[in-house]
Short mmCIF file of C-alpha atoms and ligand atoms in Angstrom, two decimals:
data_model
loop_
_atom_site.label_atom_id
_atom_site.label_comp_id
_atom_site.label_asym_id
_atom_site.label_seq_id
_atom_site.Cartn_x
_atom_site.Cartn_y
_atom_site.Cartn_z
CA UNK E 194 -4.69 89.15 -47.36
CA UNK E 195 -5.84 87.48 -50.54
CA UNK E 196 -7.19 89.98 -53.39
CA UNK E 197 -10.94 89.17 -53.79
CA UNK E 198 -10.38 87.44 -57.19
CA UNK E 199 -8.21 84.48 -55.91
CA UNK E 200 -10.25 84.46 -52.76
CA UNK E 201 -13.61 82.93 -54.88
CA UNK E 202 -11.35 80.38 -56.78
CA UNK E 203 -9.99 79.04 -53.27
CA UNK E 204 -13.59 78.72 -52.18
CA UNK E 205 -14.66 77.38 -55.69
CA UNK E 206 -11.56 74.96 -55.21
CA UNK E 207 -12.79 73.85 -51.54
CA UNK E 208 -15.99 73.22 -52.68
CA UNK E 209 -15.43 71.16 -55.47
CA UNK E 210 -13.38 68.95 -53.45
CA UNK E 211 -16.27 68.44 -50.58
CA UNK E 212 -18.40 67.41 -53.37
CA UNK E 213 -15.82 64.84 -54.86
CA UNK E 214 -15.28 63.49 -51.98
CA UNK E 215 -19.10 63.18 -50.98
CA UNK E 216 -20.31 61.23 -54.00
CA UNK E 217 -18.14 58.35 -53.82
CA UNK E 218 -18.60 57.61 -50.32
CA UNK E 219 -22.55 57.86 -50.48
CA UNK E 220 -22.88 55.38 -53.63
CA UNK E 221 -20.21 53.10 -51.73
CA UNK E 222 -22.10 52.77 -49.07
CA UNK E 223 -25.34 50.71 -50.57
CA UNK E 224 -22.77 48.84 -52.62
CA UNK E 225 -20.72 47.64 -49.90
CA UNK E 226 -23.45 45.71 -48.16
CA UNK E 227 -25.70 42.60 -49.85
CA UNK E 228 -29.27 41.07 -48.71
CA UNK E 229 -28.88 37.26 -48.93
CA UNK E 230 -31.70 35.17 -48.38
CA UNK E 231 -30.56 32.45 -45.42
CA UNK E 232 -33.83 30.51 -45.34
CA UNK E 233 -37.51 29.82 -46.12
CA UNK E 234 -40.16 28.08 -43.47
CA UNK E 235 -43.71 27.73 -44.04
CA UNK E 236 -45.61 29.46 -41.08
CA UNK E 237 -49.10 28.24 -41.89
CA UNK E 238 -51.69 28.62 -44.05
CA UNK E 239 -50.88 31.89 -46.20
CA UNK E 240 -47.97 32.77 -43.87
CA UNK E 241 -44.06 32.17 -44.76
CA UNK E 242 -41.43 32.83 -42.18
CA UNK E 243 -37.91 34.61 -44.13
CA UNK E 244 -34.53 35.05 -42.73
CA UNK E 245 -31.97 36.99 -44.40
CA UNK E 246 -28.68 38.16 -43.70
CA UNK E 247 -27.13 41.83 -43.88
CA UNK E 248 -23.15 41.14 -45.12
CA UNK E 249 -20.66 43.56 -45.79
CA UNK E 250 -19.01 42.44 -49.25
CA UNK E 251 -15.54 43.76 -48.39
CA UNK E 252 -15.42 41.68 -45.38
CA UNK E 253 -18.03 39.60 -45.74
CA UNK E 254 -19.26 39.62 -42.10
CA UNK E 255 -22.66 39.68 -40.99
CA UNK E 256 -23.91 43.29 -40.04
CA UNK E 257 -25.80 43.58 -36.95
CA UNK E 258 -28.16 46.27 -35.55
CA UNK E 259 -29.28 47.60 -38.84
CA UNK E 260 -32.73 48.95 -38.58
CA UNK E 261 -34.80 47.85 -41.36
CA UNK E 262 -37.32 50.59 -41.90
CA UNK E 263 -39.32 49.44 -45.06
CA UNK E 264 -40.58 45.89 -46.25
CA UNK E 265 -42.44 44.66 -48.50
CA UNK E 266 -43.37 41.25 -50.09
CA UNK E 267 -45.54 40.75 -53.39
CA UNK E 268 -45.62 38.00 -56.21
CA UNK E 269 -43.66 40.07 -58.73
CA UNK E 270 -41.08 37.11 -60.02
CA UNK E 271 -44.41 35.26 -61.02
CA UNK E 272 -45.74 38.01 -62.83
CA UNK E 273 -48.34 39.47 -59.99
CA UNK E 274 -46.23 42.48 -58.38
CA UNK E 275 -49.61 44.03 -57.45
CA UNK E 276 -50.40 41.00 -55.04
CA UNK E 277 -48.62 42.00 -52.20
CA UNK E 278 -48.93 40.75 -48.01
CA UNK E 279 -48.04 42.18 -44.65
CA UNK E 280 -44.46 41.52 -43.55
CA UNK E 281 -44.02 41.54 -39.73
CA UNK E 282 -40.65 41.07 -38.23
CA UNK E 283 -39.77 38.65 -35.88
CA UNK E 284 -37.35 37.29 -33.57
CA UNK E 285 -33.70 36.44 -34.70
CA UNK E 286 -31.65 34.86 -32.73
CA UNK E 287 -28.61 35.13 -34.89
CA UNK E 288 -26.67 38.42 -35.07
CA UNK E 289 -26.66 39.81 -38.50
CA UNK E 290 -29.71 38.00 -39.32
CA UNK E 291 -33.19 39.33 -39.52
CA UNK E 292 -36.44 37.48 -39.73
CA UNK E 293 -39.86 38.06 -41.47
CA UNK E 294 -43.16 37.05 -41.14
CA UNK E 295 -44.87 37.25 -44.29
CA UNK E 296 -48.41 36.92 -45.51
CA UNK E 297 -48.07 34.93 -48.78
CA UNK E 298 -52.10 33.82 -49.94
CA UNK E 299 -50.73 32.11 -52.81
CA UNK E 300 -48.02 29.19 -53.27
CA UNK E 301 -45.32 30.36 -56.23
CA UNK E 302 -42.54 33.28 -56.34
CA UNK E 303 -42.54 36.25 -54.03
CA UNK E 304 -40.33 38.88 -53.66
CA UNK E 305 -39.08 40.33 -49.86
CA UNK E 306 -38.15 43.78 -50.65
CA UNK E 307 -36.07 45.52 -47.91
CA UNK E 308 -34.63 48.89 -47.04
CA UNK E 309 -32.31 49.08 -43.97
CA UNK E 310 -30.18 51.82 -42.39
CA UNK E 311 -27.12 50.36 -41.36
CA UNK E 312 -24.80 52.39 -38.64
CA UNK E 313 -22.64 54.86 -39.44
CA UNK E 314 -23.68 54.90 -43.08
CA UNK E 315 -25.49 57.52 -44.40
CA UNK E 316 -26.85 55.82 -47.64
CA UNK E 317 -29.67 53.49 -47.71
CA UNK E 318 -29.07 49.51 -48.38
CA UNK E 319 -31.87 47.92 -50.49
CA UNK E 320 -32.20 44.84 -51.06
CA UNK E 321 -34.52 42.25 -52.70
CA UNK E 322 -34.63 38.23 -52.11
CA UNK E 323 -36.74 36.06 -53.54
CA UNK E 324 -38.14 32.88 -52.17
CA UNK E 325 -41.01 30.35 -52.93
CA UNK E 326 -44.22 30.08 -50.83
CA UNK E 327 -45.74 26.35 -50.54
CA UNK E 328 -49.28 28.34 -49.45
CU1 CU A 164 -50.65 35.87 -56.97
#
């Protein structure tokens, strides 16, 4: 049996190790994925279909089955960050690709911001793609 003093030293070392291991993993997750623009398609007056792809940076492979739980579209790229529209998820036929119908009331530069949960990763993956709406 260890004397009391040594015992707490061992406990401390254990905690430090746990933190050292946890922090790099948490930061690695968000950096390991990237959200890229695949295509932009006008979908009627004031509507634009935007397709993005989620890829693993290390292997360059598309990541399917991610849960995109937060979306925002606004005209930040054209200096109007408060001008926002509704974003509705749409069906995508390609694994690793995610499609959205965005309300784009004005022609010009828009930004689509996404937050995603990837299976098996604790950290939220966030990404922004910019695109031009024609109307
Ligand atoms: Cu605007």
